[in-house]
């Protein structure tokens, strides 16, 4: 079980000893992560009852998801749009990186997915996030035109990267599911492109290990939008400071981005590509 320390509410070195009774340790890569090793038959450690969780100092989040958010390199003062915010896991991580400064907009094409985000933002102490719930055919981002520093896309995908924790999910994947997801991903990338200002970037993230959803999707987007270019993966990993080089060696690198896998990085499978606009 992985946890992320919310830097708006606490620091890892302060939270860690308070969770020592659960056997919490620092995660190998994420500078914000804590890991509680659970055996196959272990009981739920009851994180939601811990004072640090109630006060918003920690969130449950896989280390790979934490790293994916970190690789977006969101900064204080930026205008950031989370296009596929869902329940708000990466929204919360990005908000902490922004330190309450700047403008954060969270939305999702499926308004049902947004239901938990309001309570989570409040508990985490996030005050600069504007949640925009879709209403019918209305475009909720009609006021944003080439002004975003960062558009975060936690893309709808097959979820093959989570199969280590949910092995039965592979049997629930329906015929044609990949094709549907590829269409969804292309559509959300197209929606993101006009929102980004010159010098801005898109952080494209999937929890998939399939090349069709990752590198191939990125190459197709670049072919349609030559004003964007792929950021070298070692530059993306540089946010990890002293661990950047070791992480870049552990992850699978390609021209399109970084792929984390359970075997290589000890995380869920995540692909991250940063696309910069000229």
Short mmCIF file of N, CA and C in Angstrom, two decimals, residues 55-163:
data_model
loop_
_atom_site.label_atom_id
_atom_site.label_comp_id
_atom_site.label_asym_id
_atom_site.label_seq_id
_atom_site.Cartn_x
_atom_site.Cartn_y
_atom_site.Cartn_z
N UNK A 55 -6.75 14.60 8.61
CA UNK A 55 -6.33 16.01 8.51
C UNK A 55 -5.78 16.36 7.13
N UNK A 56 -5.76 15.37 6.21
CA UNK A 56 -5.35 15.66 4.85
C UNK A 56 -3.86 15.64 4.60
N UNK A 57 -3.07 15.11 5.53
CA UNK A 57 -1.62 15.08 5.35
C UNK A 57 -1.15 13.92 4.48
N UNK A 58 -1.99 12.90 4.32
CA UNK A 58 -1.64 11.77 3.45
C UNK A 58 -2.82 11.37 2.59
N UNK A 59 -2.50 10.81 1.43
CA UNK A 59 -3.49 10.26 0.49
C UNK A 59 -3.00 8.88 0.06
N UNK A 60 -3.92 7.98 -0.21
CA UNK A 60 -3.55 6.69 -0.79
C UNK A 60 -3.30 6.90 -2.28
N UNK A 61 -2.09 6.57 -2.73
CA UNK A 61 -1.73 6.74 -4.15
C UNK A 61 -0.51 5.89 -4.47
N UNK A 62 -0.62 5.05 -5.51
CA UNK A 62 0.51 4.22 -5.92
C UNK A 62 1.71 5.10 -6.26
N UNK A 63 2.90 4.60 -5.96
CA UNK A 63 4.10 5.38 -6.22
C UNK A 63 4.22 5.77 -7.70
N UNK A 64 3.80 4.87 -8.59
CA UNK A 64 3.86 5.18 -10.02
C UNK A 64 2.98 6.37 -10.37
N UNK A 65 1.81 6.45 -9.77
CA UNK A 65 0.91 7.58 -9.99
C UNK A 65 1.50 8.87 -9.43
N UNK A 66 2.15 8.78 -8.27
CA UNK A 66 2.84 9.93 -7.69
C UNK A 66 3.91 10.46 -8.65
N UNK A 67 4.71 9.53 -9.19
CA UNK A 67 5.79 9.92 -10.10
C UNK A 67 5.24 10.54 -11.38
N UNK A 68 4.15 9.96 -11.89
CA UNK A 68 3.54 10.50 -13.11
C UNK A 68 3.14 11.96 -12.92
N UNK A 69 2.57 12.27 -11.76
CA UNK A 69 2.20 13.66 -11.46
C UNK A 69 3.45 14.54 -11.33
N UNK A 70 4.47 14.03 -10.64
CA UNK A 70 5.72 14.80 -10.48
C UNK A 70 6.36 15.12 -11.82
N UNK A 71 6.27 14.17 -12.77
CA UNK A 71 6.91 14.36 -14.07
C UNK A 71 6.24 15.46 -14.90
N UNK A 72 5.04 15.88 -14.50
CA UNK A 72 4.40 16.99 -15.20
C UNK A 72 5.11 18.31 -14.90
N UNK A 73 5.88 18.33 -13.80
CA UNK A 73 6.67 19.50 -13.39
C UNK A 73 5.82 20.75 -13.19
N UNK A 74 4.62 20.58 -12.64
CA UNK A 74 3.76 21.73 -12.34
C UNK A 74 4.47 22.65 -11.34
N UNK A 75 4.34 23.96 -11.55
CA UNK A 75 5.06 24.92 -10.70
C UNK A 75 4.09 25.95 -10.13
N UNK A 76 4.46 26.55 -8.98
CA UNK A 76 3.65 27.63 -8.42
C UNK A 76 3.49 28.76 -9.43
N UNK A 77 2.28 29.30 -9.51
CA UNK A 77 2.02 30.43 -10.40
C UNK A 77 1.57 30.05 -11.80
N UNK A 78 1.63 28.78 -12.15
CA UNK A 78 1.23 28.36 -13.50
C UNK A 78 -0.29 28.24 -13.61
N UNK A 79 -0.75 28.24 -14.86
CA UNK A 79 -2.14 27.87 -15.15
C UNK A 79 -2.13 26.40 -15.59
N UNK A 80 -2.79 25.57 -14.83
CA UNK A 80 -2.77 24.12 -15.07
C UNK A 80 -4.20 23.62 -15.23
N UNK A 81 -4.40 22.77 -16.24
CA UNK A 81 -5.72 22.16 -16.47
C UNK A 81 -5.58 20.65 -16.38
N UNK A 82 -6.35 20.03 -15.51
CA UNK A 82 -6.41 18.57 -15.42
C UNK A 82 -7.67 18.14 -16.17
N UNK A 83 -7.47 17.60 -17.38
CA UNK A 83 -8.58 17.31 -18.28
C UNK A 83 -9.35 16.04 -17.92
N UNK A 84 -8.68 15.11 -17.25
CA UNK A 84 -9.32 13.83 -16.89
C UNK A 84 -9.17 13.63 -15.39
N UNK A 85 -9.69 14.57 -14.62
CA UNK A 85 -9.41 14.64 -13.19
C UNK A 85 -9.99 13.46 -12.41
N UNK A 86 -11.14 12.93 -12.85
CA UNK A 86 -11.74 11.81 -12.13
C UNK A 86 -11.93 12.13 -10.66
N UNK A 87 -11.54 11.20 -9.80
CA UNK A 87 -11.67 11.39 -8.36
C UNK A 87 -10.67 12.35 -7.76
N UNK A 88 -9.68 12.79 -8.55
CA UNK A 88 -8.79 13.86 -8.11
C UNK A 88 -7.43 13.45 -7.59
N UNK A 89 -7.02 12.18 -7.78
CA UNK A 89 -5.72 11.74 -7.26
C UNK A 89 -4.56 12.60 -7.74
N UNK A 90 -4.44 12.74 -9.06
CA UNK A 90 -3.34 13.53 -9.61
C UNK A 90 -3.61 15.03 -9.47
N UNK A 91 -4.88 15.43 -9.43
CA UNK A 91 -5.21 16.84 -9.19
C UNK A 91 -4.64 17.29 -7.85
N UNK A 92 -4.82 16.46 -6.82
CA UNK A 92 -4.31 16.78 -5.49
C UNK A 92 -2.79 16.85 -5.49
N UNK A 93 -2.15 15.93 -6.19
CA UNK A 93 -0.68 15.92 -6.25
C UNK A 93 -0.15 17.17 -6.94
N UNK A 94 -0.78 17.56 -8.04
CA UNK A 94 -0.38 18.75 -8.78
C UNK A 94 -0.64 20.01 -7.94
N UNK A 95 -1.76 20.04 -7.24
CA UNK A 95 -2.08 21.20 -6.40
C UNK A 95 -1.01 21.42 -5.34
N UNK A 96 -0.53 20.34 -4.74
CA UNK A 96 0.54 20.46 -3.74
C UNK A 96 1.82 20.99 -4.38
N UNK A 97 2.12 20.55 -5.61
CA UNK A 97 3.31 21.04 -6.31
C UNK A 97 3.21 22.54 -6.59
N UNK A 98 1.98 23.01 -6.79
CA UNK A 98 1.76 24.44 -7.08
C UNK A 98 1.77 25.30 -5.81
N UNK A 99 1.77 24.66 -4.64
CA UNK A 99 1.87 25.36 -3.35
C UNK A 99 0.78 26.42 -3.15
N UNK A 100 -0.39 26.16 -3.74
CA UNK A 100 -1.50 27.09 -3.57
C UNK A 100 -1.40 28.35 -4.41
N UNK A 101 -0.41 28.40 -5.31
CA UNK A 101 -0.21 29.60 -6.13
C UNK A 101 -0.46 29.26 -7.59
N UNK A 102 -1.21 30.12 -8.28
CA UNK A 102 -1.54 29.87 -9.67
C UNK A 102 -2.99 29.44 -9.80
N UNK A 103 -3.34 28.98 -10.99
CA UNK A 103 -4.72 28.61 -11.30
C UNK A 103 -4.79 27.16 -11.73
N UNK A 104 -5.58 26.38 -11.03
CA UNK A 104 -5.75 24.96 -11.33
C UNK A 104 -7.22 24.72 -11.67
N UNK A 105 -7.45 24.14 -12.84
CA UNK A 105 -8.81 23.82 -13.28
C UNK A 105 -8.90 22.30 -13.45
N UNK A 106 -9.89 21.70 -12.82
CA UNK A 106 -10.08 20.25 -12.91
C UNK A 106 -11.44 19.97 -13.55
N UNK A 107 -11.43 19.09 -14.55
CA UNK A 107 -12.69 18.69 -15.18
C UNK A 107 -12.57 17.25 -15.66
N UNK A 108 -13.68 16.69 -16.10
CA UNK A 108 -13.69 15.33 -16.62
C UNK A 108 -14.93 15.19 -17.50
N UNK A 109 -14.81 14.44 -18.57
CA UNK A 109 -15.96 14.27 -19.46
C UNK A 109 -17.09 13.49 -18.79
N UNK A 110 -16.75 12.69 -17.77
CA UNK A 110 -17.76 11.92 -17.03
C UNK A 110 -17.94 12.58 -15.67
N UNK A 111 -19.03 13.32 -15.49
CA UNK A 111 -19.22 14.07 -14.25
C UNK A 111 -19.36 13.17 -13.03
N UNK A 112 -19.76 11.93 -13.24
CA UNK A 112 -19.88 10.99 -12.10
C UNK A 112 -18.52 10.72 -11.47
N UNK A 113 -17.47 10.73 -12.30
CA UNK A 113 -16.12 10.47 -11.79
C UNK A 113 -15.65 11.59 -10.86
N UNK A 114 -16.20 12.79 -11.06
CA UNK A 114 -15.77 13.96 -10.28
C UNK A 114 -16.37 14.01 -8.88
N UNK A 115 -17.33 13.13 -8.58
CA UNK A 115 -18.08 13.21 -7.33
C UNK A 115 -17.20 13.34 -6.07
N UNK A 116 -16.11 12.55 -5.93
CA UNK A 116 -15.34 12.63 -4.67
C UNK A 116 -14.39 13.82 -4.59
N UNK A 117 -14.18 14.54 -5.69
CA UNK A 117 -13.07 15.48 -5.74
C UNK A 117 -13.24 16.66 -4.80
N UNK A 118 -14.48 17.12 -4.61
CA UNK A 118 -14.70 18.32 -3.80
C UNK A 118 -14.29 18.09 -2.34
N UNK A 119 -14.73 16.97 -1.77
CA UNK A 119 -14.38 16.66 -0.38
C UNK A 119 -12.88 16.44 -0.24
N UNK A 120 -12.27 15.80 -1.22
CA UNK A 120 -10.82 15.52 -1.15
C UNK A 120 -10.01 16.81 -1.23
N UNK A 121 -10.40 17.73 -2.10
CA UNK A 121 -9.70 19.02 -2.21
C UNK A 121 -9.80 19.80 -0.90
N UNK A 122 -10.99 19.78 -0.30
CA UNK A 122 -11.19 20.50 0.96
C UNK A 122 -10.32 19.92 2.07
N UNK A 123 -10.31 18.58 2.18
CA UNK A 123 -9.51 17.93 3.23
C UNK A 123 -8.02 18.18 3.03
N UNK A 124 -7.59 18.29 1.77
CA UNK A 124 -6.17 18.48 1.46
C UNK A 124 -5.73 19.94 1.58
N UNK A 125 -6.67 20.85 1.82
CA UNK A 125 -6.31 22.25 1.97
C UNK A 125 -6.02 22.95 0.65
N UNK A 126 -6.65 22.49 -0.43
CA UNK A 126 -6.45 23.10 -1.75
C UNK A 126 -7.51 24.17 -1.97
N UNK A 127 -7.06 25.41 -2.21
CA UNK A 127 -7.99 26.54 -2.34
C UNK A 127 -7.94 27.20 -3.72
N UNK A 128 -7.03 26.73 -4.59
CA UNK A 128 -6.89 27.40 -5.89
C UNK A 128 -7.36 26.51 -7.05
N UNK A 129 -8.26 25.57 -6.74
CA UNK A 129 -8.74 24.65 -7.79
C UNK A 129 -10.19 24.95 -8.13
N UNK A 130 -10.44 25.15 -9.40
CA UNK A 130 -11.77 25.39 -9.94
C UNK A 130 -12.25 24.09 -10.60
N UNK A 131 -13.22 23.43 -9.98
CA UNK A 131 -13.75 22.18 -10.54
C UNK A 131 -14.89 22.53 -11.49
N UNK A 132 -14.77 22.10 -12.73
CA UNK A 132 -15.79 22.39 -13.73
C UNK A 132 -16.49 21.11 -14.15
N UNK A 133 -17.72 20.97 -13.72
CA UNK A 133 -18.52 19.78 -14.02
C UNK A 133 -19.26 19.98 -15.33
N UNK A 134 -19.13 19.04 -16.28
CA UNK A 134 -19.81 19.22 -17.57
C UNK A 134 -21.33 19.23 -17.43
N UNK A 135 -21.95 20.06 -18.28
CA UNK A 135 -23.42 20.13 -18.31
C UNK A 135 -23.85 20.01 -19.76
N UNK A 136 -24.40 18.88 -20.11
CA UNK A 136 -24.87 18.67 -21.48
C UNK A 136 -23.76 18.86 -22.49
N UNK A 137 -24.05 19.58 -23.56
CA UNK A 137 -23.08 19.79 -24.64
C UNK A 137 -22.20 21.02 -24.43
N UNK A 138 -22.44 21.75 -23.35
CA UNK A 138 -21.69 22.98 -23.09
C UNK A 138 -20.20 22.69 -22.92
N UNK A 139 -19.34 23.51 -23.56
CA UNK A 139 -17.89 23.36 -23.42
C UNK A 139 -17.44 24.14 -22.18
N UNK A 140 -17.03 23.40 -21.16
CA UNK A 140 -16.72 24.04 -19.88
C UNK A 140 -15.40 24.81 -19.90
N UNK A 141 -14.59 24.61 -20.95
CA UNK A 141 -13.30 25.31 -21.05
C UNK A 141 -13.30 26.33 -22.19
N UNK A 142 -14.47 26.85 -22.54
CA UNK A 142 -14.58 27.76 -23.68
C UNK A 142 -13.81 29.06 -23.48
N UNK A 143 -13.51 29.40 -22.20
CA UNK A 143 -12.78 30.64 -21.92
C UNK A 143 -11.27 30.47 -22.00
N UNK A 144 -10.80 29.23 -22.20
CA UNK A 144 -9.36 28.96 -22.23
C UNK A 144 -8.91 28.81 -23.68
N UNK A 145 -8.07 29.72 -24.12
CA UNK A 145 -7.56 29.64 -25.50
C UNK A 145 -6.06 29.90 -25.48
N UNK A 146 -5.30 28.86 -25.69
CA UNK A 146 -3.83 28.96 -25.78
C UNK A 146 -3.23 29.74 -24.61
N UNK A 147 -3.68 29.44 -23.39
CA UNK A 147 -3.16 30.16 -22.23
C UNK A 147 -2.63 29.25 -21.12
N UNK A 148 -2.79 27.93 -21.27
CA UNK A 148 -2.37 27.01 -20.20
C UNK A 148 -0.87 26.72 -20.28
N UNK A 149 -0.21 26.75 -19.13
CA UNK A 149 1.20 26.34 -19.05
C UNK A 149 1.30 24.81 -19.13
N UNK A 150 0.31 24.15 -18.55
CA UNK A 150 0.32 22.69 -18.49
C UNK A 150 -1.10 22.16 -18.62
N UNK A 151 -1.28 21.19 -19.50
CA UNK A 151 -2.52 20.41 -19.54
C UNK A 151 -2.16 18.98 -19.18
N UNK A 152 -2.74 18.51 -18.09
CA UNK A 152 -2.49 17.15 -17.61
C UNK A 152 -3.57 16.23 -18.16
N UNK A 153 -3.15 15.15 -18.82
CA UNK A 153 -4.09 14.17 -19.34
C UNK A 153 -3.80 12.82 -18.68
N UNK A 154 -4.61 12.47 -17.69
CA UNK A 154 -4.55 11.13 -17.10
C UNK A 154 -5.53 10.30 -17.93
N UNK A 155 -5.05 9.83 -19.07
CA UNK A 155 -5.93 9.38 -20.15
C UNK A 155 -6.74 8.13 -19.79
N UNK A 156 -7.97 8.07 -20.30
CA UNK A 156 -8.73 6.82 -20.19
C UNK A 156 -7.98 5.72 -20.92
N UNK A 157 -7.79 4.58 -20.29
CA UNK A 157 -6.98 3.53 -20.91
C UNK A 157 -7.46 2.15 -20.46
N UNK A 158 -6.80 1.12 -20.96
CA UNK A 158 -7.21 -0.25 -20.63
C UNK A 158 -6.87 -0.65 -19.20
N UNK A 159 -5.97 0.11 -18.55
CA UNK A 159 -5.60 -0.21 -17.17
C UNK A 159 -4.70 -1.42 -17.03
N UNK A 160 -4.03 -1.81 -18.12
CA UNK A 160 -3.16 -3.00 -18.04
C UNK A 160 -2.03 -2.81 -17.03
N UNK A 161 -1.69 -1.57 -16.72
CA UNK A 161 -0.62 -1.32 -15.75
C UNK A 161 -1.01 -1.64 -14.32
N UNK A 162 -2.31 -1.83 -14.06
CA UNK A 162 -2.74 -2.13 -12.68
C UNK A 162 -2.99 -3.61 -12.46
N UNK A 163 -2.67 -4.43 -13.44
CA UNK A 163 -2.99 -5.86 -13.33
C UNK A 163 -2.22 -6.56 -12.21
#
